[in-house]
CSV table of C-alpha atoms and ligand atoms in Angstrom, one decimal:
chain,number,residue,atom,x,y,z
D,354,UNK,CA,12.9,-21.0,-45.8
D,355,UNK,CA,9.4,-19.4,-45.9
D,356,UNK,CA,7.2,-20.3,-42.9
D,357,UNK,CA,3.9,-21.9,-43.6
D,358,UNK,CA,1.0,-19.6,-43.1
D,359,UNK,CA,-0.2,-21.6,-40.0
D,360,UNK,CA,3.3,-21.2,-38.5
D,361,UNK,CA,3.2,-17.4,-39.1
D,362,UNK,CA,-0.3,-17.2,-37.7
D,363,UNK,CA,0.8,-19.1,-34.6
D,364,UNK,CA,3.8,-16.9,-34.2
D,365,UNK,CA,1.6,-13.7,-34.7
D,366,UNK,CA,-0.8,-15.0,-32.1
D,367,UNK,CA,2.0,-15.9,-29.7
D,368,UNK,CA,3.7,-12.5,-30.1
D,369,UNK,CA,0.3,-10.8,-29.4
D,370,UNK,CA,-0.1,-12.6,-26.1
D,371,UNK,CA,3.5,-11.8,-25.0
D,372,UNK,CA,3.2,-9.1,-22.4
D,373,UNK,CA,5.0,-6.0,-23.8
D,374,UNK,CA,8.3,-6.3,-22.0
D,375,UNK,CA,9.9,-3.1,-23.3
D,376,UNK,CA,10.7,-0.6,-20.5
D,377,UNK,CA,8.5,2.5,-19.9
D,378,UNK,CA,10.0,5.9,-20.6
D,379,UNK,CA,11.2,8.3,-18.0
D,380,UNK,CA,11.1,11.3,-20.4
D,381,UNK,CA,9.5,14.0,-18.2
D,382,UNK,CA,9.0,16.6,-21.0
D,383,UNK,CA,7.2,14.0,-23.1
D,384,UNK,CA,5.0,13.1,-20.2
D,385,UNK,CA,4.2,16.7,-19.3
D,386,UNK,CA,3.0,17.2,-22.9
D,387,UNK,CA,0.7,14.2,-22.5
D,388,UNK,CA,-0.8,15.7,-19.3
D,389,UNK,CA,-1.4,19.0,-21.1
D,390,UNK,CA,-3.1,17.2,-24.0
D,391,UNK,CA,-5.2,15.0,-21.7
D,392,UNK,CA,-9.0,15.5,-21.7
D,393,UNK,CA,-9.6,12.8,-19.0
D,394,UNK,CA,-6.9,11.8,-16.6
D,395,UNK,CA,-7.3,9.0,-14.0
D,396,UNK,CA,-5.0,9.0,-11.0
D,397,UNK,CA,-5.0,5.7,-9.0
D,398,UNK,CA,-3.2,6.0,-5.6
D,399,UNK,CA,-2.1,3.6,-2.9
D,400,UNK,CA,-0.5,3.8,0.5
D,401,UNK,CA,2.8,5.3,-1.0
D,402,UNK,CA,1.0,8.6,-1.7
D,403,UNK,CA,0.5,9.1,2.0
D,404,UNK,CA,3.9,7.8,3.2
D,405,UNK,CA,5.3,11.3,3.3
D,406,UNK,CA,2.4,12.4,5.5
D,407,UNK,CA,3.7,9.9,8.1
D,408,UNK,CA,1.2,7.2,7.3
D,409,UNK,CA,3.2,3.9,7.1
D,410,UNK,CA,2.6,1.7,4.1
D,411,UNK,CA,1.5,-1.9,4.3
D,412,UNK,CA,4.3,-3.6,2.4
D,413,UNK,CA,7.2,-1.2,2.2
D,414,UNK,CA,10.0,-0.5,4.7
D,415,UNK,CA,8.4,0.4,8.0
D,416,UNK,CA,5.2,-0.8,6.6
D,417,UNK,CA,3.8,-1.7,9.9
D,418,UNK,CA,1.6,0.6,12.1
D,419,UNK,CA,4.0,0.8,15.1
D,420,UNK,CA,3.8,-2.7,16.7
D,421,UNK,CA,0.8,-3.8,14.6
D,422,UNK,CA,0.9,-5.1,11.0
D,423,UNK,CA,-1.9,-3.4,9.1
D,424,UNK,CA,-3.6,-6.8,8.3
D,425,UNK,CA,-3.8,-7.2,12.2
D,426,UNK,CA,-5.7,-3.9,12.3
D,427,UNK,CA,-8.0,-4.2,9.3
D,428,UNK,CA,-10.0,-7.3,10.1
D,429,UNK,CA,-13.4,-7.8,11.8
D,430,UNK,CA,-11.6,-9.8,14.5
D,431,UNK,CA,-9.2,-6.9,15.2
D,432,UNK,CA,-12.1,-4.4,15.3
D,433,UNK,CA,-14.0,-6.5,17.8
D,434,UNK,CA,-11.1,-6.5,20.3
D,435,UNK,CA,-10.0,-2.9,19.7
D,436,UNK,CA,-12.5,-0.7,17.8
D,437,UNK,CA,-10.5,2.5,17.7
D,438,UNK,CA,-7.2,1.3,16.3
D,439,UNK,CA,-6.3,3.3,13.2
D,440,UNK,CA,-8.6,6.4,13.6
D,441,UNK,CA,-6.7,8.0,16.5
D,442,UNK,CA,-3.4,8.2,14.6
D,443,UNK,CA,-4.9,9.0,11.2
D,444,UNK,CA,-6.9,12.1,12.4
D,445,UNK,CA,-3.6,14.1,13.0
D,446,UNK,CA,-2.1,13.3,9.5
D,447,UNK,CA,-1.9,16.1,6.9
D,448,UNK,CA,-1.7,16.0,3.1
D,449,UNK,CA,1.8,16.1,1.6
D,450,UNK,CA,2.9,17.8,-1.7
D,451,UNK,CA,1.7,14.7,-3.7
D,452,UNK,CA,-1.9,15.0,-2.4
D,453,UNK,CA,-1.7,18.8,-3.0
D,454,UNK,CA,-0.4,18.4,-6.6
D,455,UNK,CA,-3.2,15.9,-7.4
D,456,UNK,CA,-5.8,18.3,-6.0
D,457,UNK,CA,-4.3,21.3,-7.9
D,458,UNK,CA,-4.1,19.3,-11.1
D,459,UNK,CA,-7.8,18.4,-10.8
D,460,UNK,CA,-8.7,22.0,-10.1
D,461,UNK,CA,-6.7,23.4,-13.0
D,462,UNK,CA,-8.1,20.8,-15.4
D,463,UNK,CA,-11.7,21.6,-14.4
D,464,UNK,CA,-11.0,25.3,-15.2
D,465,UNK,CA,-10.1,24.2,-18.7
D,466,UNK,CA,-13.1,21.9,-19.0
D,467,UNK,CA,-10.9,18.8,-18.7
D,468,UNK,CA,-11.4,16.0,-16.2
D,469,UNK,CA,-9.1,14.5,-13.5
D,470,UNK,CA,-10.6,11.5,-11.6
D,471,UNK,CA,-9.0,10.3,-8.4
D,472,UNK,CA,-9.3,6.6,-7.4
D,473,UNK,CA,-7.7,5.7,-4.1
D,474,UNK,CA,-7.0,2.5,-2.2
D,475,UNK,CA,-6.4,4.6,0.9
D,476,UNK,CA,-8.8,5.1,3.8
D,477,UNK,CA,-7.2,8.2,5.2
D,478,UNK,CA,-9.1,10.9,3.3
D,479,UNK,CA,-5.9,12.9,2.8
D,480,UNK,CA,-6.9,13.5,-0.9
D,481,UNK,CA,-10.1,15.2,0.3
D,482,UNK,CA,-8.1,17.1,3.0
D,483,UNK,CA,-5.9,18.4,0.2
D,484,UNK,CA,-9.0,19.6,-1.8
D,485,UNK,CA,-9.5,16.7,-4.3
D,486,UNK,CA,-13.2,16.2,-5.1
D,487,UNK,CA,-15.4,13.2,-6.1
D,488,UNK,CA,-12.6,10.8,-4.8
D,489,UNK,CA,-13.5,7.2,-5.4
D,490,UNK,CA,-12.5,5.3,-2.2
D,491,UNK,CA,-12.1,1.7,-3.3
D,492,UNK,CA,-11.5,0.5,0.3
D,493,UNK,CA,-13.8,3.0,2.1
D,494,UNK,CA,-12.8,5.6,4.7
D,495,UNK,CA,-11.8,5.4,8.4
D,496,UNK,CA,-13.9,8.6,8.9
D,497,UNK,CA,-17.2,7.0,7.8
D,498,UNK,CA,-19.2,4.6,9.9
D,499,UNK,CA,-21.6,1.9,8.6
D,500,UNK,CA,-24.4,0.4,10.6
D,501,UNK,CA,-24.2,-3.3,10.8
D,502,UNK,CA,-28.0,-3.5,11.0
D,503,UNK,CA,-29.5,-0.9,8.6
D,504,UNK,CA,-26.2,-0.3,6.6
D,505,UNK,CA,-26.6,3.5,6.8
D,506,UNK,CA,-23.3,5.2,6.0
D,507,UNK,CA,-22.3,8.6,7.4
D,508,UNK,CA,-19.2,10.7,8.0
D,509,UNK,CA,-17.8,10.7,11.6
D,510,UNK,CA,-14.7,12.7,12.7
D,511,UNK,CA,-15.3,12.4,16.4
D,512,UNK,CA,-12.3,11.2,18.5
D,513,UNK,CA,-12.9,9.1,20.4
D,514,UNK,CA,-15.8,7.7,18.4
D,515,UNK,CA,-17.6,7.0,21.8
D,516,UNK,CA,-16.8,7.8,25.5
D,517,UNK,CA,-15.8,4.2,26.3
D,518,UNK,CA,-12.9,4.5,23.9
D,519,UNK,CA,-11.4,7.7,25.3
D,520,UNK,CA,-7.6,7.3,25.7
D,521,UNK,CA,-7.7,3.9,24.2
D,522,UNK,CA,-6.5,2.6,20.9
D,523,UNK,CA,-3.4,4.6,20.2
D,524,UNK,CA,-1.1,1.9,18.8
D,525,UNK,CA,1.6,2.0,21.5
D,526,UNK,CA,4.0,-0.9,22.0
D,527,UNK,CA,2.5,-3.4,24.4
D,528,UNK,CA,-0.9,-1.6,24.4
D,529,UNK,CA,-3.4,-4.3,25.1
D,530,UNK,CA,-6.9,-4.6,23.5
D,531,UNK,CA,-9.4,-2.1,24.8
D,532,UNK,CA,-11.9,-4.9,25.4
D,533,UNK,CA,-14.9,-2.6,25.5
D,534,UNK,CA,-18.2,-4.2,26.5
D,535,UNK,CA,-20.5,-4.3,23.4
D,536,UNK,CA,-23.2,-2.2,25.2
D,537,UNK,CA,-20.8,0.8,25.3
D,538,UNK,CA,-19.8,0.6,21.6
D,539,UNK,CA,-21.0,3.3,19.2
D,540,UNK,CA,-24.6,2.7,18.0
D,541,UNK,CA,-26.6,3.9,14.9
D,542,UNK,CA,-28.8,6.9,15.4
D,543,UNK,CA,-30.3,6.8,11.9
D,544,UNK,CA,-34.1,6.6,12.3
D,545,UNK,CA,-33.6,5.3,15.8
D,546,UNK,CA,-32.0,2.1,14.4
D,547,UNK,CA,-29.6,1.4,17.4
D,548,UNK,CA,-27.5,-1.1,15.4
D,549,UNK,CA,-23.8,-1.5,16.1
D,550,UNK,CA,-21.6,0.8,14.0
D,551,UNK,CA,-18.4,-0.4,12.2
D,552,UNK,CA,-15.8,1.5,10.2
D,553,UNK,CA,-17.0,1.9,6.5
D,554,UNK,CA,-13.8,0.2,5.3
D,555,UNK,CA,-13.1,-3.0,3.3
D,556,UNK,CA,-11.4,-5.3,5.7
D,557,UNK,CA,-9.0,-8.0,4.5
D,558,UNK,CA,-11.1,-10.8,3.1
D,559,UNK,CA,-14.2,-8.6,2.3
D,560,UNK,CA,-15.5,-7.7,-1.2
D,561,UNK,CA,-15.5,-4.2,-2.7
D,562,UNK,CA,-18.7,-2.2,-3.1
D,563,UNK,CA,-20.2,-3.0,-6.5
D,564,UNK,CA,-21.2,0.7,-7.2
D,565,UNK,CA,-17.7,1.9,-6.3
D,566,UNK,CA,-16.2,-0.7,-8.7
D,567,UNK,CA,-18.6,0.2,-11.5
D,568,UNK,CA,-17.7,3.9,-11.1
D,569,UNK,CA,-14.0,3.0,-11.2
D,570,UNK,CA,-14.4,1.0,-14.4
D,571,UNK,CA,-16.3,3.8,-16.0
D,572,UNK,CA,-13.5,6.2,-15.4
D,573,UNK,CA,-10.8,3.7,-16.4
D,574,UNK,CA,-12.6,2.9,-19.7
D,575,UNK,CA,-12.9,6.5,-20.7
D,576,UNK,CA,-9.6,8.1,-19.7
D,577,UNK,CA,-6.9,9.0,-22.2
D,578,UNK,CA,-4.0,9.1,-19.6
D,579,UNK,CA,-3.6,7.1,-16.3
D,580,UNK,CA,-1.3,7.7,-13.4
D,581,UNK,CA,-0.5,5.0,-10.8
D,582,UNK,CA,1.0,6.5,-7.7
D,583,UNK,CA,2.5,4.7,-4.6
D,584,UNK,CA,0.9,1.3,-4.9
D,585,UNK,CA,2.6,-2.1,-4.9
D,586,UNK,CA,0.0,-3.3,-7.5
D,587,UNK,CA,-0.4,-6.6,-5.8
D,588,UNK,CA,-3.9,-6.3,-4.4
D,589,UNK,CA,-6.8,-6.9,-6.8
D,590,UNK,CA,-8.9,-5.5,-8.5
D,591,UNK,CA,-6.8,-2.2,-8.3
D,592,UNK,CA,-3.7,-4.2,-9.4
D,593,UNK,CA,-5.2,-4.8,-12.8
D,594,UNK,CA,-6.5,-1.3,-13.4
D,595,UNK,CA,-3.3,0.1,-15.0
D,596,UNK,CA,-2.6,-3.0,-17.2
D,597,UNK,CA,-6.2,-2.8,-18.3
D,598,UNK,CA,-5.8,0.8,-19.4
D,599,UNK,CA,-2.5,0.1,-21.1
D,600,UNK,CA,-4.1,-2.6,-23.1
D,601,UNK,CA,-6.3,0.1,-24.7
D,602,UNK,CA,-3.1,1.7,-25.9
D,603,UNK,CA,-3.6,4.5,-23.3
D,604,UNK,CA,-0.3,5.8,-21.7
D,605,UNK,CA,0.1,4.8,-18.0
D,606,UNK,CA,2.7,6.6,-15.8
D,607,UNK,CA,3.8,4.9,-12.6
D,608,UNK,CA,5.2,6.9,-9.7
D,609,UNK,CA,7.0,4.7,-7.2
D,610,UNK,CA,10.2,4.2,-5.2
D,611,UNK,CA,10.6,0.8,-7.0
D,612,UNK,CA,9.2,-1.1,-9.9
D,613,UNK,CA,6.1,-3.3,-9.4
D,614,UNK,CA,4.3,-6.0,-11.3
D,615,UNK,CA,2.5,-3.2,-13.1
D,616,UNK,CA,5.7,-1.7,-14.4
D,617,UNK,CA,6.3,-4.4,-17.0
D,618,UNK,CA,2.7,-4.3,-18.2
D,619,UNK,CA,2.6,-0.6,-19.0
D,620,UNK,CA,5.3,-1.1,-21.6
D,621,UNK,CA,6.7,1.2,-24.3
D,622,UNK,CA,3.8,3.7,-24.3
D,623,UNK,CA,4.1,4.0,-20.5
D,624,UNK,CA,6.3,6.1,-18.1
D,625,UNK,CA,8.0,5.3,-14.9
D,626,UNK,CA,9.2,8.0,-12.5
D,627,UNK,CA,11.3,6.7,-9.6
D,628,UNK,CA,11.5,8.5,-6.3
D,629,UNK,CA,9.3,9.9,-3.5
D,630,UNK,CA,6.0,11.0,-5.1
D,631,UNK,CA,6.0,14.1,-2.9
D,632,UNK,CA,8.8,15.3,-5.2
D,633,UNK,CA,8.2,13.5,-8.5
D,634,UNK,CA,4.5,14.2,-8.8
D,635,UNK,CA,4.4,18.0,-8.5
D,636,UNK,CA,7.1,18.4,-11.1
D,637,UNK,CA,5.3,16.1,-13.5
D,638,UNK,CA,1.6,17.2,-13.3
D,639,UNK,CA,1.8,20.9,-12.4
J,1166,APR,N1,6.6,7.7,-3.1
J,1166,APR,C1,6.2,6.8,-4.0
J,1166,APR,N2,5.9,5.5,-3.7
J,1166,APR,C2,6.1,5.1,-2.5
J,1166,APR,C3,6.5,6.0,-1.4
J,1166,APR,C4,6.7,7.4,-1.8
J,1166,APR,N3,7.1,8.3,-0.9
J,1166,APR,N4,6.6,5.3,-0.3
J,1166,APR,C5,6.2,4.0,-0.6
J,1166,APR,N5,6.0,3.9,-1.9
J,1166,APR,C6,5.5,2.7,-2.6
J,1166,APR,C7,6.1,1.4,-2.2
J,1166,APR,O1,7.3,1.2,-3.0
J,1166,APR,C8,5.0,0.4,-2.6
J,1166,APR,O2,5.1,0.0,-3.9
J,1166,APR,O3,4.1,2.6,-2.3
J,1166,APR,C9,3.7,1.2,-2.4
J,1166,APR,C10,3.0,0.9,-1.1
J,1166,APR,O4,2.5,-0.4,-1.3
J,1166,APR,P1,1.5,-1.1,-0.2
J,1166,APR,O5,2.1,-0.8,1.2
J,1166,APR,O6,1.3,-2.5,-0.7
J,1166,APR,O7,0.2,-0.3,-0.3
J,1166,APR,P2,-1.0,-0.4,-1.4
J,1166,APR,O8,-0.4,-0.8,-2.8
J,1166,APR,O9,-1.8,0.8,-1.3
J,1166,APR,O10,-1.8,-1.7,-0.9
J,1166,APR,C11,-3.0,-1.9,-1.5
J,1166,APR,O11,-3.5,-3.6,0.1
J,1166,APR,O12,-3.1,-4.0,2.3
J,1166,APR,C12,-4.2,-3.8,1.4
J,1166,APR,O13,-6.2,-2.6,1.6
J,1166,APR,C13,-4.8,-2.4,1.7
J,1166,APR,O14,-5.3,-0.5,0.3
J,1166,APR,C14,-4.3,-1.5,0.6
J,1166,APR,C15,-4.0,-2.4,-0.5
């Protein structure tokens, strides 16, 4: 029996809105060809890209910073009781082969007049340490301070960030809060401002910088290939970046230990490479 035209239209509309449930490919040779042909590649990374550098993830196994859960560290309240948590441990971390592969891929592309843009959710600056440039830091950086009064942002790699925090703040089991008197906390020296400094990071519950978001969307809207590396794709807006690119018919390749909510949405044009990205990424993009 022939369907009436309205029934066909309804079906057509419905099928359009069904998320493409077909599985992404794991054909490495096919993906490597896509990388070679790409004129503008965006690489979006999450905590998983730094896991093999010894930086625990938020949500994976061992996804707690020693005795602290990351959300307990990354809030204004946590900062006011213990302002150095996070920096001390992070300063000693080094890039792993995944960071190095991304930096080399960006460098090689630039020599061939092609573009590789790096957008990260991480605040550890390990991409920059590996040599990546123009890294878009969605959630800021532990090694930048922002004045709570004049909002001046500058890099700061001093450890401790001020004398009162010397030998405090390493996340040791049972370590209590540093409880530093406010008058001893780091102050802004920009134009003699004197305002209290805070880490230039996005704490849980805070919004992202509008300019950073605008830059990210610009890259995502103009890329012809997108990699999503080591992110659980559950925190917005980054969680919708890959599906947004896939909806443009641009291939998205996910590198993770396990599938995520994004995996289904990158569909038949996409790729999924399972395993530690310190291994899977170098063989895929170099
Ligand atoms: N190789 C590839 N993937 C890995 C590896 C690895 N070696 N180790 C862990 N992963 C994957 C995990 O399977 C998980 O999907 O990395 C992901 C880490 O997920 P999260 O810990 O949720 O980190 P992320 O996705 O970056 O979190 C996003 O949430 O907590 C906030 O602001 C915080 O930036 C963070 C954001």
